[in-house]
Coordinates of C-alpha atoms in Angstrom, one line a residue:
X1 CA 80.1 117.1 91.6
X2 CA 80.7 120.0 94.1
X3 CA 82.0 123.3 93.0
X4 CA 85.2 122.8 95.1
X5 CA 85.9 119.5 93.5
X6 CA 85.4 120.9 90.0
X7 CA 87.8 123.8 90.8
X8 CA 90.5 121.5 92.2
X9 CA 90.3 119.1 89.3
X10 CA 90.3 121.8 86.7
X11 CA 93.3 123.5 88.4
X12 CA 95.3 120.3 88.2
X13 CA 94.4 119.9 84.5
X14 CA 95.4 123.5 83.8
X15 CA 98.7 123.1 85.6
X16 CA 99.4 119.9 83.6
X17 CA 98.7 121.7 80.3
X18 CA 100.8 124.7 81.2
X19 CA 103.7 122.5 82.3
X20 CA 103.5 120.4 79.1
X21 CA 103.7 123.6 76.9
X22 CA 106.8 124.8 78.7
X23 CA 108.5 121.4 78.7
X24 CA 107.7 121.0 75.0
X25 CA 109.5 124.2 74.1
X26 CA 112.6 123.3 76.3
X27 CA 112.9 119.7 75.0
X28 CA 112.4 120.8 71.3
X29 CA 115.4 123.1 71.7
X30 CA 117.4 120.4 73.5
X31 CA 116.6 117.7 71.0
X32 CA 117.7 120.0 68.1
X33 CA 120.9 121.0 70.0
X34 CA 122.0 117.5 71.1
X35 CA 120.7 115.1 68.4
X36 CA 120.1 112.6 71.2
X37 CA 117.6 109.8 70.5
X38 CA 116.7 109.7 74.3
X39 CA 116.0 113.5 74.2
X40 CA 113.9 113.0 71.0
X41 CA 112.0 110.3 72.8
X42 CA 111.5 112.6 75.8
X43 CA 110.2 115.3 73.4
X44 CA 107.8 112.9 71.7
X45 CA 106.5 111.9 75.1
X46 CA 106.0 115.5 76.2
X47 CA 104.1 116.3 73.0
X48 CA 101.7 113.5 73.8
X49 CA 101.6 114.7 77.4
X50 CA 100.4 118.0 76.1
X51 CA 97.7 116.5 74.0
X52 CA 96.6 114.2 76.9
X53 CA 96.6 117.1 79.3
X54 CA 94.3 119.1 77.0
X55 CA 92.1 116.1 76.7
X56 CA 92.0 115.8 80.4
X57 CA 91.1 119.5 80.8
X58 CA 88.2 119.0 78.4
X59 CA 87.1 115.8 80.1
X60 CA 87.1 117.2 83.7
X61 CA 85.1 120.2 82.5
X62 CA 82.5 117.9 80.9
X63 CA 82.5 115.6 83.9
X64 CA 81.7 118.6 86.2
X65 CA 78.5 119.3 84.4
X66 CA 75.4 118.3 86.4
X67 CA 73.0 115.5 85.3
X68 CA 70.6 116.5 82.5
X69 CA 67.7 115.0 80.6
X70 CA 70.0 113.1 78.3
X71 CA 72.5 112.0 81.0
X72 CA 70.5 111.4 84.1
X73 CA 73.4 109.6 85.8
X74 CA 75.7 112.6 85.2
X75 CA 78.8 112.9 83.1
X76 CA 81.3 111.3 85.4
X77 CA 82.4 108.7 82.9
X78 CA 84.0 111.4 80.7
X79 CA 87.0 111.1 83.1
X80 CA 87.3 107.4 82.4
X81 CA 87.1 107.9 78.7
X82 CA 89.8 110.6 78.8
X83 CA 92.0 108.3 80.9
X84 CA 91.6 105.4 78.4
X85 CA 92.4 107.7 75.5
X86 CA 95.5 108.9 77.3
X87 CA 96.6 105.3 77.6
X88 CA 96.3 104.8 73.9
X89 CA 98.3 108.0 73.3
X90 CA 101.0 106.9 75.7
X91 CA 101.4 103.5 74.1
X92 CA 101.7 105.2 70.7
X93 CA 104.5 107.4 72.0
X94 CA 106.3 104.4 73.4
X95 CA 106.1 102.7 70.0
X96 CA 107.6 105.8 68.2
X97 CA 110.4 106.0 70.7
X98 CA 111.3 102.4 70.4
X99 CA 111.4 102.6 66.6
X100 CA 113.6 105.6 66.7
X101 CA 115.9 104.0 69.2
X102 CA 116.2 100.8 67.1
X103 CA 117.1 102.9 64.0
X104 CA 119.8 104.7 66.1
X105 CA 121.5 101.6 67.3
X106 CA 123.6 101.2 64.2
X107 CA 124.7 104.8 64.0
X108 CA 128.1 105.9 65.2
X109 CA 127.4 109.6 65.5
X110 CA 127.4 110.7 69.2
X111 CA 124.9 113.2 70.7
X112 CA 126.1 116.8 70.8
X113 CA 126.1 119.5 73.5
X114 CA 125.3 117.1 76.4
X115 CA 125.2 120.0 78.9
X116 CA 122.1 121.3 77.1
X117 CA 120.3 118.0 77.3
X118 CA 121.3 117.5 81.0
X119 CA 120.3 121.0 82.0
X120 CA 116.9 120.8 80.3
X121 CA 116.3 117.3 81.9
X122 CA 117.1 118.6 85.4
X123 CA 114.7 121.6 84.8
X124 CA 112.1 119.1 83.6
X125 CA 112.5 117.0 86.7
X126 CA 112.0 120.0 89.0
X127 CA 108.9 121.2 87.2
X128 CA 107.4 117.7 87.0
X129 CA 107.9 117.0 90.7
X130 CA 106.1 120.2 91.5
X131 CA 103.2 119.2 89.2
X132 CA 103.0 115.7 90.6
X133 CA 102.8 117.0 94.1
X134 CA 99.8 119.2 93.2
X135 CA 98.1 116.4 91.2
X136 CA 98.5 114.0 94.2
X137 CA 96.9 116.5 96.5
X138 CA 94.0 116.9 94.0
X139 CA 93.5 113.2 93.6
X140 CA 93.5 112.7 97.4
X141 CA 90.8 115.4 97.7
X142 CA 88.7 114.4 94.7
X143 CA 89.4 110.9 93.6
X144 CA 89.6 112.0 90.0
X145 CA 90.6 109.1 87.7
X146 CA 91.5 111.4 84.9
X147 CA 93.9 113.4 87.0
X148 CA 95.3 110.2 88.6
X149 CA 96.1 108.8 85.1
X150 CA 97.6 112.1 84.0
X151 CA 99.8 112.0 87.1
X152 CA 100.9 108.5 86.3
X153 CA 102.5 109.3 83.0
X154 CA 104.1 112.5 84.5
X155 CA 105.6 110.2 87.2
X156 CA 107.0 108.0 84.4
X157 CA 108.5 111.3 83.0
X158 CA 110.7 111.5 86.1
X159 CA 112.4 108.2 85.2
X160 CA 112.5 109.2 81.5
X161 CA 114.4 112.4 82.3
X162 CA 116.8 110.6 84.6
X163 CA 117.4 108.1 81.8
X164 CA 118.1 110.9 79.3
X165 CA 120.8 112.2 81.7
X166 CA 122.2 108.7 82.1
X167 CA 122.3 108.2 78.4
X168 CA 124.2 111.4 77.7
X169 CA 126.7 110.8 80.5
X170 CA 127.3 107.2 79.4
X171 CA 127.5 107.9 75.7
X172 CA 129.7 111.0 75.8
X173 CA 131.5 111.3 79.1
X174 CA 132.1 107.6 79.7
X175 CA 132.4 106.5 76.1
X176 CA 129.8 103.7 76.3
X177 CA 128.6 104.0 72.8
X178 CA 125.0 102.9 72.0
X179 CA 123.8 103.7 75.6
X180 CA 121.6 106.4 74.3
X181 CA 119.8 104.1 71.9
X182 CA 119.5 101.2 74.4
X183 CA 118.2 103.5 77.1
X184 CA 115.7 104.9 74.6
X185 CA 114.3 101.4 74.2
X186 CA 114.1 101.0 78.0
X187 CA 112.2 104.3 78.2
X188 CA 109.7 103.1 75.6
X189 CA 109.1 99.8 77.4
X190 CA 108.6 101.6 80.7
X191 CA 106.1 104.1 79.2
X192 CA 104.1 101.3 77.6
X193 CA 103.9 99.2 80.8
X194 CA 102.8 102.3 82.9
X195 CA 100.1 103.1 80.4
X196 CA 98.7 99.6 80.3
X197 CA 98.7 99.4 84.1
X198 CA 96.9 102.7 84.5
X199 CA 94.2 101.7 81.9
X200 CA 92.8 99.0 84.2
X201 CA 90.9 101.4 86.5
X202 CA 89.4 103.3 83.5
X203 CA 88.2 100.1 81.9
X204 CA 86.7 98.9 85.2
X205 CA 84.6 102.1 85.4
X206 CA 83.5 102.0 81.8
X207 CA 82.5 98.3 82.2
X208 CA 80.6 99.0 85.5
X209 CA 82.8 96.7 87.5
X210 CA 81.2 95.7 90.8
X211 CA 82.6 96.8 94.2
X212 CA 85.0 94.5 95.9
X213 CA 83.2 92.0 98.2
X214 CA 84.4 93.5 101.4
X215 CA 83.0 96.9 100.5
X216 CA 79.7 95.4 99.5
X217 CA 79.6 93.5 102.8
X218 CA 80.2 96.7 104.7
X219 CA 77.3 98.4 102.9
X220 CA 75.0 95.4 103.7
X221 CA 76.0 95.4 107.4
X222 CA 75.1 99.1 107.7
X223 CA 71.7 98.5 106.1
X224 CA 71.0 95.4 108.2
X225 CA 71.7 97.4 111.4
X226 CA 68.6 99.5 110.7
X227 CA 65.6 98.1 112.7
X228 CA 63.1 96.3 110.5
X229 CA 65.5 95.4 107.7
X230 CA 65.8 91.6 107.6
X231 CA 67.7 90.9 104.4
X232 CA 69.7 92.8 101.8
X233 CA 69.9 91.1 98.4
X234 CA 70.1 91.7 94.6
X235 CA 72.9 94.2 95.4
X236 CA 74.4 95.9 92.3
X237 CA 77.0 98.6 92.3
X238 CA 78.8 100.7 89.7
X239 CA 80.7 104.0 89.6
X240 CA 80.7 107.1 87.3
X241 CA 83.5 109.5 88.1
X242 CA 83.4 109.9 91.9
X243 CA 79.7 109.0 92.2
X244 CA 78.7 105.4 93.1
X245 CA 75.3 104.1 92.1
X246 CA 74.0 101.3 94.3
X247 CA 70.8 99.4 94.0
X248 CA 69.5 96.6 96.2
X249 CA 66.4 95.0 97.6
X250 CA 65.5 94.6 101.3
X251 CA 63.0 92.3 103.1
X252 CA 60.5 94.0 105.4
X253 CA 57.6 92.7 107.4
X254 CA 54.7 92.4 104.8
X255 CA 52.2 93.8 107.4
X256 CA 54.0 97.1 107.7
X257 CA 52.1 100.2 106.5
X258 CA 53.5 102.0 103.5
X259 CA 54.5 105.0 105.7
X260 CA 56.5 102.8 108.1
X261 CA 58.2 101.0 105.3
X262 CA 59.1 104.3 103.7
X263 CA 60.5 105.6 107.0
X264 CA 62.7 102.5 107.3
X265 CA 64.1 103.1 103.8
X266 CA 64.8 106.7 104.7
X267 CA 66.7 105.5 107.7
X268 CA 68.7 103.1 105.6
X269 CA 69.6 105.8 103.2
X270 CA 70.6 108.2 106.0
X271 CA 72.9 105.6 107.6
X272 CA 74.5 104.7 104.2
X273 CA 75.1 108.4 103.3
X274 CA 77.0 108.9 106.5
X275 CA 79.6 106.4 105.2
X276 CA 79.2 106.6 101.4
X277 CA 78.7 110.3 101.0
X278 CA 79.0 110.6 97.2
X279 CA 76.7 107.7 96.4
X280 CA 73.2 107.5 95.1
X281 CA 70.9 104.6 96.4
X282 CA 68.0 102.8 94.7
X283 CA 66.3 100.6 97.3
X284 CA 63.5 98.2 96.4
X285 CA 61.2 96.8 99.1
X286 CA 60.3 93.1 99.1
X287 CA 57.9 91.4 101.6
X288 CA 59.7 89.0 103.8
X289 CA 60.4 85.7 102.0
X290 CA 60.0 87.1 98.5
X291 CA 62.6 85.7 96.1
X292 CA 63.3 87.1 92.7
X293 CA 64.4 84.7 89.9
X294 CA 68.1 83.9 90.1
X295 CA 68.9 86.3 92.9
X296 CA 72.5 87.5 93.3
X297 CA 74.3 87.0 96.6
X298 CA 72.2 88.2 99.6
X299 CA 73.1 89.4 103.1
X300 CA 70.7 88.4 105.9
X301 CA 70.4 89.5 109.5
X302 CA 72.4 87.4 112.0

């Protein structure tokens, strides 16, 4: 991980944590002032946002550490672990919000001081939009899965804050009683769905999911374009943070000297690094025609 990437990722994690602290204070005041179940749900979500953001801050710091004797493939998967833990926290917050909303459905007491809840929600929307804009910039520059997941649940916060405003307007100003509780349930379902959707990428990384076929085929085509390479087979890929680890076998003329074969492998690595800059390659040489037991899909020259 480059120093620039580490700085960008950590800046996004710090911005997320600072925003969550500020929003937590504002929403705690608004929840006390209004008694709104929607605002209470928004407060619970922000409390978990803060915990998740602190977790992300720790994870990206760990992921930025270089490889060591105990972790020779680096620490990149710390981001995926943090993203998955965030998902569990978000689902938990959704369950709490739904339970509170269900309890509130039979109550007749209306929320109080709607102007406080609406004002805080508008401020939260403005702050969250600024944070998301920075997170998107960082994800575009770094590909951080932890920041991407953190950004996803802040994006859901935009809808959550809009729903709080709608609940207060419908319940108090338009007299549609129960809207606050119903929209609280909708908020919880939306949060849970967003969390489960964002978990998929983290699980794929932790389970060493293979590249999509078209990306593997592109890699094989680059390797096969190097003179002397006759086949690419036993291709395996996995990711850890932003680093991809790729291993494969190539067929070479069995009469080549070790030096010439080594030079061909160097050429293959140089060509691949020009396209897959953040990848590490492990290339095994086979004499032409050698077949390993149960070989995976192979790619051969024209």
